[in-house]
C-alpha cells in the first residue's frame, strides 16, 4: 500500500452524529478506521455527499484525514432510496477532484455500502488502482429477516450489490457469517473475501463503574436499567425490548418503581414514516413511565449510558456486526442480543452476555430477568464482556485492512497479467 487512500462513503458522512437518520455504526467504522490509517502514515480522503450548503468543501477530521463534501443533488430532503439517481453526478465530481491532483494520486479505493461501491468501481477502472469494498449491510440478508411491516429492499439494490461484488478486487466482511453470505448469496469467490472485525475505541468504552455513571446521569443507584441504543427503525427492533419490559412488569409489578428503560437514538429508515411509533407503543403498553427517550449522543456520552446499564439489549432482526454490542461490553455491561448475523460473533453466549434465538417478548423477558434476578450472573458476564471486547481494537482493524489493500493490489496485478 502506498501513501494515499480514497475512501468513499456516499450516503452518510463520518462527521454525522450516529444514532439517527442514516448515521450509525458505519459512520463510526469509517471515521475510526480512517483515523487509525492516518496515524500509520496514510493520507485518507473520505468522499461523502454534501447535505448542507453551509458545509466546507473540505474538513480536516483528524491528522492526515480529510472529509471531502461532494455536491450531488439537493442538499436536504433526499432519501437513501433516491440516491441512485445522483450516482453519476457524485462519481463525476469524485473523478474531477482526483483529476486536479498529480497523476497516480491515489493508491487504492475503499468503498462503504453498495452505493459507494458503484462509484468505487468506476474510480478503480479510471485510476487503475485496486477496489476494496465493505458491504456493511446486504439487501438479500435484510430481506430474509424482515421485521413485521418493514419494507423489503428493492431489486435495484440487489442488482447493484451483485455488480459491486463482481467489480471489487477484495471484499471485507465483518464476520465469518458475512463472508459466507457473500459467497453463498452473491457468488463471491472465497479468495476475494477477507474477514476483518471492526474495532471499538477502548479508551472511550472502558469500565468506569456503574455507580459513577448513574450519578452523572441522575439515575438511582439501585435502578434496573435496561437500555437500547441505535437507530429507531423496525430492523433494529426496539419494540421487542418494550414488549419484553411489559411482560416483565406483568410478571413482577414490584419492578416498576426501580425500572428505567433508556432508548438512546432517533428515527431512521422506514422508522421515519412513523417517528412516534415507539412512544405510541410505550403508551399503549402502559409503560411510558419507565421508558426514557434520549436523543442521539456522542460516543463519550454513549459510554456513560452503557456503563450505567444493567444490560444493553440488541434485538435486531439482522446485524452484519453490531458495533453497539461491542461498545457496551467494553464498558463492562453484559449484552442481551438476538442470535442473528454478526451478533453471534460479537456476543459470547453465557460468557459476555446472552443470545436469544427468537424475537418473542416472553423469551426476551426471560433472558433479561436472568440478569435482573441473578446479580452474580450479571457480574460474571460483565467481567467476561470486558475481556471479550479486548479482542476488538481499531488498531488491529487498521493493520488487517492495510494488509487487505496490499492483497487487493496483488489480485489486481494478477488479473491484468492474464
Short mmCIF file of C-alpha atoms in Angstrom, two decimals:
data_model
loop_
_atom_site.label_atom_id
_atom_site.label_comp_id
_atom_site.label_asym_id
_atom_site.label_seq_id
_atom_site.Cartn_x
_atom_site.Cartn_y
_atom_site.Cartn_z
CA UNK A 1 0.00 0.00 0.00
CA UNK A 2 1.29 3.44 -0.94
CA UNK A 3 0.61 6.66 0.87
CA UNK A 4 -2.85 7.79 -0.29
CA UNK A 5 -6.29 6.22 0.02
CA UNK A 6 -9.64 7.35 -1.40
CA UNK A 7 -12.43 6.25 0.93
CA UNK A 8 -16.00 6.59 -0.36
CA UNK A 9 -18.96 6.91 1.99
CA UNK A 10 -21.57 8.43 -0.30
CA UNK A 11 -24.83 8.25 1.63
CA UNK A 12 -23.67 9.16 5.13
CA UNK A 13 -20.83 11.30 6.40
CA UNK A 14 -18.34 10.11 9.01
CA UNK A 15 -18.86 13.53 10.61
CA UNK A 16 -22.58 12.87 11.25
CA UNK A 17 -23.85 12.01 14.73
CA UNK A 18 -24.56 8.25 14.87
CA UNK A 19 -27.99 7.16 16.04
CA UNK A 20 -30.39 8.96 13.72
CA UNK A 21 -31.15 9.35 10.02
CA UNK A 22 -28.76 7.12 8.08
CA UNK A 23 -25.94 7.58 10.57
CA UNK A 24 -24.98 4.54 12.62
CA UNK A 25 -22.22 2.01 13.11
CA UNK A 26 -20.91 2.55 9.58
CA UNK A 27 -20.18 6.20 10.36
CA UNK A 28 -18.15 5.14 13.39
CA UNK A 29 -16.40 2.49 11.30
CA UNK A 30 -15.36 4.93 8.56
CA UNK A 31 -14.03 7.68 10.80
CA UNK A 32 -12.27 5.38 13.29
CA UNK A 33 -10.60 3.33 10.56
CA UNK A 34 -9.57 6.50 8.71
CA UNK A 35 -8.07 7.96 11.89
CA UNK A 36 -6.06 4.81 12.60
CA UNK A 37 -4.82 4.66 9.00
CA UNK A 38 -3.83 8.32 9.26
CA UNK A 39 -1.85 7.51 12.40
CA UNK A 40 0.02 4.88 10.36
CA UNK A 41 1.10 7.48 7.80
CA UNK A 42 -1.65 7.02 5.19
CA UNK A 43 -3.31 10.15 3.79
CA UNK A 44 -7.04 9.39 3.66
CA UNK A 45 -9.57 11.38 1.64
CA UNK A 46 -13.16 10.47 2.56
CA UNK A 47 -15.63 11.43 -0.17
CA UNK A 48 -19.22 11.92 1.03
CA UNK A 49 -22.32 13.68 -0.32
CA UNK A 50 -22.87 17.22 0.98
CA UNK A 51 -26.15 17.53 2.90
CA UNK A 52 -25.94 21.26 3.64
CA UNK A 53 -24.88 24.34 1.70
CA UNK A 54 -23.05 25.56 4.80
CA UNK A 55 -20.60 22.65 4.90
CA UNK A 56 -16.99 23.46 3.95
CA UNK A 57 -15.82 21.63 0.84
CA UNK A 58 -13.01 20.03 2.83
CA UNK A 59 -12.90 19.31 6.57
CA UNK A 60 -9.81 18.03 8.38
CA UNK A 61 -11.33 15.31 10.56
CA UNK A 62 -8.02 14.14 12.02
CA UNK A 63 -4.32 14.20 11.20
CA UNK A 64 -3.93 13.04 7.57
CA UNK A 65 -7.74 12.55 7.27
CA UNK A 66 -9.77 14.90 5.05
CA UNK A 67 -13.54 14.67 4.53
CA UNK A 68 -14.45 16.00 1.08
CA UNK A 69 -18.08 17.10 0.64
CA UNK A 70 -19.36 16.45 -2.87
CA UNK A 71 -22.36 18.40 -4.18
CA UNK A 72 -24.73 15.87 -5.80
CA UNK A 73 -28.44 16.62 -5.84
CA UNK A 74 -30.39 18.73 -3.35
CA UNK A 75 -28.63 19.20 -0.03
CA UNK A 76 -31.64 18.17 2.07
CA UNK A 77 -34.72 16.02 1.74
CA UNK A 78 -33.15 13.28 -0.39
CA UNK A 79 -33.84 9.79 0.96
CA UNK A 80 -31.40 6.91 0.64
CA UNK A 81 -33.78 5.33 -1.87
CA UNK A 82 -33.45 8.37 -4.13
CA UNK A 83 -29.65 8.48 -4.07
CA UNK A 84 -29.08 6.09 -7.03
CA UNK A 85 -30.26 8.96 -9.24
CA UNK A 86 -27.28 11.01 -8.02
CA UNK A 87 -24.58 8.36 -8.56
CA UNK A 88 -23.48 9.80 -11.90
CA UNK A 89 -23.10 13.33 -10.55
CA UNK A 90 -21.32 12.14 -7.42
CA UNK A 91 -18.94 9.94 -9.43
CA UNK A 92 -18.17 12.75 -11.88
CA UNK A 93 -17.24 15.08 -9.02
CA UNK A 94 -15.04 12.45 -7.35
CA UNK A 95 -13.20 11.85 -10.63
CA UNK A 96 -12.88 15.60 -11.13
CA UNK A 97 -11.34 16.02 -7.66
CA UNK A 98 -8.74 13.36 -8.44
CA UNK A 99 -8.03 14.87 -11.87
CA UNK A 100 -6.82 18.07 -10.18
CA UNK A 101 -4.07 16.06 -8.47
CA UNK A 102 -0.81 14.72 -9.95
CA UNK A 103 -1.17 11.53 -11.97
CA UNK A 104 -1.43 8.43 -9.80
CA UNK A 105 -2.56 10.38 -6.72
CA UNK A 106 -4.45 7.53 -5.01
CA UNK A 107 -3.06 4.06 -4.39
CA UNK A 108 -6.36 2.32 -3.55
CA UNK A 109 -10.11 2.88 -3.16
CA UNK A 110 -12.12 1.62 -0.18
CA UNK A 111 -15.88 1.97 -0.61
CA UNK A 112 -18.52 1.51 2.06
CA UNK A 113 -22.09 0.32 1.28
CA UNK A 114 -23.28 -0.59 -2.20
CA UNK A 115 -23.93 2.97 -3.43
CA UNK A 116 -20.32 3.89 -2.72
CA UNK A 117 -19.22 0.63 -4.33
CA UNK A 118 -20.80 1.68 -7.62
CA UNK A 119 -18.68 4.85 -7.60
CA UNK A 120 -15.65 2.92 -6.38
CA UNK A 121 -15.88 0.50 -9.30
CA UNK A 122 -15.74 3.41 -11.75
CA UNK A 123 -12.81 5.03 -9.91
CA UNK A 124 -10.95 1.70 -9.87
CA UNK A 125 -11.05 1.41 -13.64
CA UNK A 126 -10.33 5.09 -14.26
CA UNK A 127 -7.43 5.35 -11.82
CA UNK A 128 -6.11 1.81 -12.32
CA UNK A 129 -6.00 1.14 -8.56
CA UNK A 130 -7.48 -1.74 -6.52
CA UNK A 131 -11.02 -1.53 -5.13
CA UNK A 132 -11.67 -2.85 -1.63
CA UNK A 133 -15.34 -2.85 -0.66
CA UNK A 134 -17.19 -3.22 2.65
CA UNK A 135 -20.90 -4.04 2.34
CA UNK A 136 -21.92 -3.27 5.95
CA UNK A 137 -25.45 -4.49 5.15
CA UNK A 138 -26.80 -6.59 2.29
CA UNK A 139 -30.24 -6.48 0.70
CA UNK A 140 -30.60 -10.26 0.32
CA UNK A 141 -29.78 -10.79 4.00
CA UNK A 142 -32.12 -8.00 5.16
CA UNK A 143 -34.97 -9.33 3.02
CA UNK A 144 -34.58 -12.81 4.52
CA UNK A 145 -35.08 -11.40 8.05
CA UNK A 146 -37.58 -8.58 7.64
CA UNK A 147 -39.37 -7.20 10.67
CA UNK A 148 -43.15 -7.39 10.52
CA UNK A 149 -44.44 -4.49 8.43
CA UNK A 150 -40.98 -3.41 7.28
CA UNK A 151 -40.32 -2.61 3.61
CA UNK A 152 -38.15 -5.04 1.63
CA UNK A 153 -35.07 -3.74 -0.14
CA UNK A 154 -35.71 -3.16 -3.87
CA UNK A 155 -34.41 -5.34 -6.70
CA UNK A 156 -32.33 -2.39 -7.96
CA UNK A 157 -30.24 -2.57 -4.80
CA UNK A 158 -29.83 -6.34 -5.10
CA UNK A 159 -28.55 -5.95 -8.67
CA UNK A 160 -26.30 -3.03 -7.65
CA UNK A 161 -24.75 -5.13 -4.87
CA UNK A 162 -24.13 -8.03 -7.25
CA UNK A 163 -22.33 -5.64 -9.61
CA UNK A 164 -20.12 -4.31 -6.80
CA UNK A 165 -19.24 -7.83 -5.63
CA UNK A 166 -18.14 -8.66 -9.17
CA UNK A 167 -16.15 -5.43 -9.59
CA UNK A 168 -14.26 -5.40 -6.27
CA UNK A 169 -10.73 -6.80 -6.06
CA UNK A 170 -11.33 -7.66 -2.41
CA UNK A 171 -14.41 -7.69 -0.17
CA UNK A 172 -14.02 -7.00 3.54
CA UNK A 173 -16.53 -8.93 5.67
CA UNK A 174 -17.07 -8.06 9.32
CA UNK A 175 -17.54 -11.67 10.41
CA UNK A 176 -17.31 -15.27 9.16
CA UNK A 177 -21.11 -15.21 8.84
CA UNK A 178 -21.00 -12.23 6.48
CA UNK A 179 -18.21 -13.87 4.47
CA UNK A 180 -20.38 -16.96 3.97
CA UNK A 181 -23.32 -14.77 2.92
CA UNK A 182 -21.17 -13.01 0.31
CA UNK A 183 -20.13 -16.36 -1.13
CA UNK A 184 -23.48 -18.17 -0.87
CA UNK A 185 -25.88 -15.33 -1.73
CA UNK A 186 -23.76 -13.18 -4.05
CA UNK A 187 -21.43 -15.67 -5.68
CA UNK A 188 -18.26 -14.02 -4.37
CA UNK A 189 -15.07 -16.03 -4.76
CA UNK A 190 -13.94 -17.20 -1.31
CA UNK A 191 -10.44 -15.99 -2.24
CA UNK A 192 -11.81 -12.47 -2.73
CA UNK A 193 -13.28 -12.21 0.79
CA UNK A 194 -11.26 -11.14 3.83
CA UNK A 195 -12.77 -11.28 7.33
CA UNK A 196 -11.73 -8.26 9.40
CA UNK A 197 -13.60 -7.44 12.59
CA UNK A 198 -14.44 -3.77 13.19
CA UNK A 199 -13.00 -2.31 16.37
CA UNK A 200 -14.01 -0.30 19.37
CA UNK A 201 -12.27 2.68 20.94
CA UNK A 202 -11.15 1.04 24.15
CA UNK A 203 -10.06 4.38 25.59
CA UNK A 204 -13.64 5.73 25.33
CA UNK A 205 -15.51 2.50 26.02
CA UNK A 206 -13.90 1.25 29.21
CA UNK A 207 -15.15 0.20 32.66
CA UNK A 208 -15.86 3.29 34.74
CA UNK A 209 -18.12 1.92 37.46
CA UNK A 210 -21.89 1.75 37.38
CA UNK A 211 -22.41 3.96 40.43
CA UNK A 212 -20.37 6.83 38.98
CA UNK A 213 -22.14 6.59 35.60
CA UNK A 214 -25.55 6.66 37.26
CA UNK A 215 -24.63 9.67 39.33
CA UNK A 216 -23.62 11.52 36.16
CA UNK A 217 -26.93 10.68 34.50
CA UNK A 218 -29.10 11.27 37.55
CA UNK A 219 -30.23 7.64 37.72
CA UNK A 220 -30.98 5.94 41.06
CA UNK A 221 -28.10 3.75 42.18
CA UNK A 222 -30.41 0.76 42.78
CA UNK A 223 -32.30 1.10 39.47
CA UNK A 224 -32.72 -1.73 36.99
CA UNK A 225 -31.58 -0.07 33.74
CA UNK A 226 -32.38 -1.96 30.52
CA UNK A 227 -31.06 0.06 27.60
CA UNK A 228 -31.45 0.18 23.83
CA UNK A 229 -29.06 2.27 21.72
CA UNK A 230 -29.31 2.72 17.98
CA UNK A 231 -31.45 3.99 15.17
CA UNK A 232 -35.17 3.62 15.82
CA UNK A 233 -36.46 1.53 12.94
CA UNK A 234 -38.13 -1.89 12.56
CA UNK A 235 -34.85 -3.62 11.59
CA UNK A 236 -33.31 -2.70 14.96
CA UNK A 237 -36.44 -3.97 16.79
CA UNK A 238 -36.53 -1.65 19.84
CA UNK A 239 -40.20 -2.60 20.15
CA UNK A 240 -39.09 -6.11 21.21
CA UNK A 241 -37.43 -4.60 24.30
CA UNK A 242 -40.53 -2.56 25.16
CA UNK A 243 -42.82 -5.57 24.78
CA UNK A 244 -40.43 -7.65 26.92
CA UNK A 245 -40.48 -4.95 29.61
CA UNK A 246 -44.29 -5.09 29.55
CA UNK A 247 -44.13 -8.85 30.14
CA UNK A 248 -41.63 -8.37 32.99
CA UNK A 249 -43.89 -5.86 34.72
CA UNK A 250 -46.87 -8.17 34.38
CA UNK A 251 -44.84 -10.96 35.94
CA UNK A 252 -43.41 -8.75 38.72
CA UNK A 253 -45.25 -5.43 39.24
CA UNK A 254 -42.81 -4.53 42.04
CA UNK A 255 -40.12 -3.92 39.38
CA UNK A 256 -41.91 -0.79 38.19
CA UNK A 257 -40.64 1.55 40.91
CA UNK A 258 -36.97 0.89 40.04
CA UNK A 259 -37.07 0.09 36.32
CA UNK A 260 -35.61 2.58 33.80
CA UNK A 261 -35.60 1.81 30.06
CA UNK A 262 -33.46 4.35 28.15
CA UNK A 263 -33.96 4.33 24.36
CA UNK A 264 -30.95 6.24 23.02
CA UNK A 265 -31.25 7.21 19.36
CA UNK A 266 -33.56 8.74 16.77
CA UNK A 267 -35.89 7.59 13.97
CA UNK A 268 -34.24 6.24 10.83
CA UNK A 269 -35.04 4.40 7.61
CA UNK A 270 -38.60 3.12 7.46
CA UNK A 271 -38.96 4.32 11.06
CA UNK A 272 -39.13 7.87 9.69
CA UNK A 273 -42.58 7.08 8.27
CA UNK A 274 -43.92 6.80 11.83
CA UNK A 275 -41.46 8.73 14.02
CA UNK A 276 -43.64 8.49 17.16
CA UNK A 277 -44.41 4.78 16.76
CA UNK A 278 -42.18 3.66 19.65
CA UNK A 279 -43.51 6.31 22.04
CA UNK A 280 -47.03 5.38 20.98
CA UNK A 281 -46.27 1.71 21.68
CA UNK A 282 -44.95 2.58 25.16
CA UNK A 283 -48.18 4.48 25.85
CA UNK A 284 -50.35 1.62 24.51
CA UNK A 285 -48.48 -0.87 26.72
CA UNK A 286 -48.82 1.44 29.72
CA UNK A 287 -45.07 1.64 30.31
CA UNK A 288 -44.39 5.29 29.36
CA UNK A 289 -43.46 5.95 32.98
CA UNK A 290 -40.41 3.66 32.79
CA UNK A 291 -39.28 4.39 29.21
CA UNK A 292 -36.96 7.35 28.71
CA UNK A 293 -36.30 8.58 25.15
CA UNK A 294 -32.82 10.07 24.81
CA UNK A 295 -31.72 11.84 21.57
CA UNK A 296 -28.55 10.53 19.89
CA UNK A 297 -25.45 11.19 21.97
CA UNK A 298 -21.69 11.39 21.40
CA UNK A 299 -19.51 8.32 21.74
CA UNK A 300 -18.24 9.57 25.12
CA UNK A 301 -21.79 10.03 26.44
CA UNK A 302 -22.89 6.68 24.99
CA UNK A 303 -20.10 5.07 27.01
CA UNK A 304 -21.56 6.62 30.17
CA UNK A 305 -25.07 5.37 29.36
CA UNK A 306 -23.74 1.87 28.63
CA UNK A 307 -21.76 1.88 31.88
CA UNK A 308 -24.90 2.82 33.79
CA UNK A 309 -26.99 -0.01 32.33
CA UNK A 310 -27.78 -3.31 33.99
CA UNK A 311 -27.92 -4.75 30.48
CA UNK A 312 -27.92 -3.44 26.91
CA UNK A 313 -30.47 -5.05 24.59
CA UNK A 314 -29.67 -5.54 20.89
CA UNK A 315 -32.80 -7.24 19.48
CA UNK A 316 -32.11 -6.52 15.77
CA UNK A 317 -33.51 -8.75 13.05
CA UNK A 318 -30.13 -8.57 11.35
CA UNK A 319 -26.70 -7.06 12.07
CA UNK A 320 -23.62 -7.51 9.91
CA UNK A 321 -21.62 -6.85 13.07
CA UNK A 322 -23.36 -4.98 15.89
CA UNK A 323 -20.89 -2.32 16.98
CA UNK A 324 -23.04 -1.09 19.87
CA UNK A 325 -22.86 -4.58 21.40
CA UNK A 326 -19.04 -4.48 21.47
CA UNK A 327 -19.06 -0.92 22.82
CA UNK A 328 -21.41 -1.88 25.66
CA UNK A 329 -19.36 -4.95 26.56
CA UNK A 330 -16.18 -2.87 26.64
CA UNK A 331 -17.72 -0.81 29.46
CA UNK A 332 -18.35 -3.99 31.48
CA UNK A 333 -22.09 -4.23 30.77
CA UNK A 334 -23.49 -7.57 29.60
CA UNK A 335 -25.46 -7.59 26.35
CA UNK A 336 -28.66 -9.47 25.59
CA UNK A 337 -28.72 -9.86 21.81
CA UNK A 338 -30.64 -11.61 19.08
CA UNK A 339 -28.79 -14.66 17.79
CA UNK A 340 -28.52 -13.26 14.26
CA UNK A 341 -25.72 -12.27 11.87
CA UNK A 342 -22.60 -10.78 13.39
CA UNK A 343 -24.10 -10.67 16.88
CA UNK A 344 -23.30 -14.37 17.27
CA UNK A 345 -19.62 -13.39 16.92
CA UNK A 346 -19.77 -10.18 18.93
CA UNK A 347 -21.60 -11.66 21.95
CA UNK A 348 -20.35 -14.90 23.52
CA UNK A 349 -23.42 -16.59 24.92
CA UNK A 350 -23.07 -17.26 28.64
CA UNK A 351 -19.65 -15.57 28.75
CA UNK A 352 -20.09 -11.89 27.77
CA UNK A 353 -23.87 -11.81 27.51
CA UNK A 354 -26.90 -13.81 26.44
CA UNK A 355 -28.15 -14.67 22.95
CA UNK A 356 -31.88 -15.07 22.32
CA UNK A 357 -32.99 -17.29 19.43
CA UNK A 358 -36.36 -15.58 18.90
CA UNK A 359 -37.94 -12.14 18.91
CA UNK A 360 -40.78 -13.25 21.18
CA UNK A 361 -41.28 -10.79 24.08
CA UNK A 362 -41.62 -13.63 26.62
CA UNK A 363 -38.28 -15.11 25.61
CA UNK A 364 -36.65 -11.68 25.87
CA UNK A 365 -38.30 -11.06 29.21
CA UNK A 366 -36.92 -14.37 30.48
CA UNK A 367 -33.36 -13.54 29.34
CA UNK A 368 -33.46 -10.05 30.85
CA UNK A 369 -34.94 -11.41 34.09
CA UNK A 370 -31.96 -13.77 34.42
CA UNK A 371 -29.65 -10.75 34.73
CA UNK A 372 -32.03 -8.77 36.94
CA UNK A 373 -32.69 -11.67 39.33
CA UNK A 374 -29.13 -13.01 39.49
CA UNK A 375 -26.61 -10.21 40.22
CA UNK A 376 -23.79 -12.77 40.44
CA UNK A 377 -24.52 -13.91 36.87
CA UNK A 378 -24.69 -10.28 35.71
CA UNK A 379 -21.33 -9.53 37.37
CA UNK A 380 -19.69 -12.61 35.85
CA UNK A 381 -20.98 -11.75 32.38
CA UNK A 382 -19.84 -8.14 32.89
CA UNK A 383 -16.29 -9.32 33.58
CA UNK A 384 -16.47 -11.63 30.57
CA UNK A 385 -17.76 -8.75 28.46
CA UNK A 386 -14.70 -6.60 29.22
CA UNK A 387 -12.34 -9.46 28.40
CA UNK A 388 -14.16 -10.33 25.16
CA UNK A 389 -14.22 -6.70 23.98
CA UNK A 390 -10.40 -6.54 24.19
CA UNK A 391 -10.33 -8.72 21.06
CA UNK A 392 -11.77 -5.83 19.06
CA UNK A 393 -9.46 -2.83 18.67
CA UNK A 394 -9.36 -0.29 15.84
CA UNK A 395 -5.56 -0.55 15.74
CA UNK A 396 -5.84 -4.25 14.89
CA UNK A 397 -8.59 -3.49 12.35
CA UNK A 398 -6.37 -0.89 10.66
CA UNK A 399 -3.39 -3.26 10.47
CA UNK A 400 -5.51 -6.01 8.91
CA UNK A 401 -7.13 -3.54 6.50
CA UNK A 402 -3.75 -2.23 5.33
CA UNK A 403 -2.76 -5.80 4.57
CA UNK A 404 -6.03 -6.23 2.69
CA UNK A 405 -5.17 -3.24 0.46
CA UNK A 406 -1.87 -4.91 -0.41
CA UNK A 407 -3.61 -8.19 -1.15
CA UNK A 408 -6.18 -6.41 -3.35
CA UNK A 409 -3.35 -4.76 -5.31
CA UNK A 410 -1.78 -8.18 -5.84
CA UNK A 411 -5.07 -9.63 -7.06
CA UNK A 412 -5.50 -6.72 -9.48
CA UNK A 413 -1.98 -7.17 -10.88
CA UNK A 414 -2.59 -10.90 -11.32
CA UNK A 415 -5.84 -10.24 -13.16
CA UNK A 416 -4.18 -7.72 -15.51
CA UNK A 417 -1.42 -10.20 -16.26
CA UNK A 418 -3.88 -12.77 -17.59
#
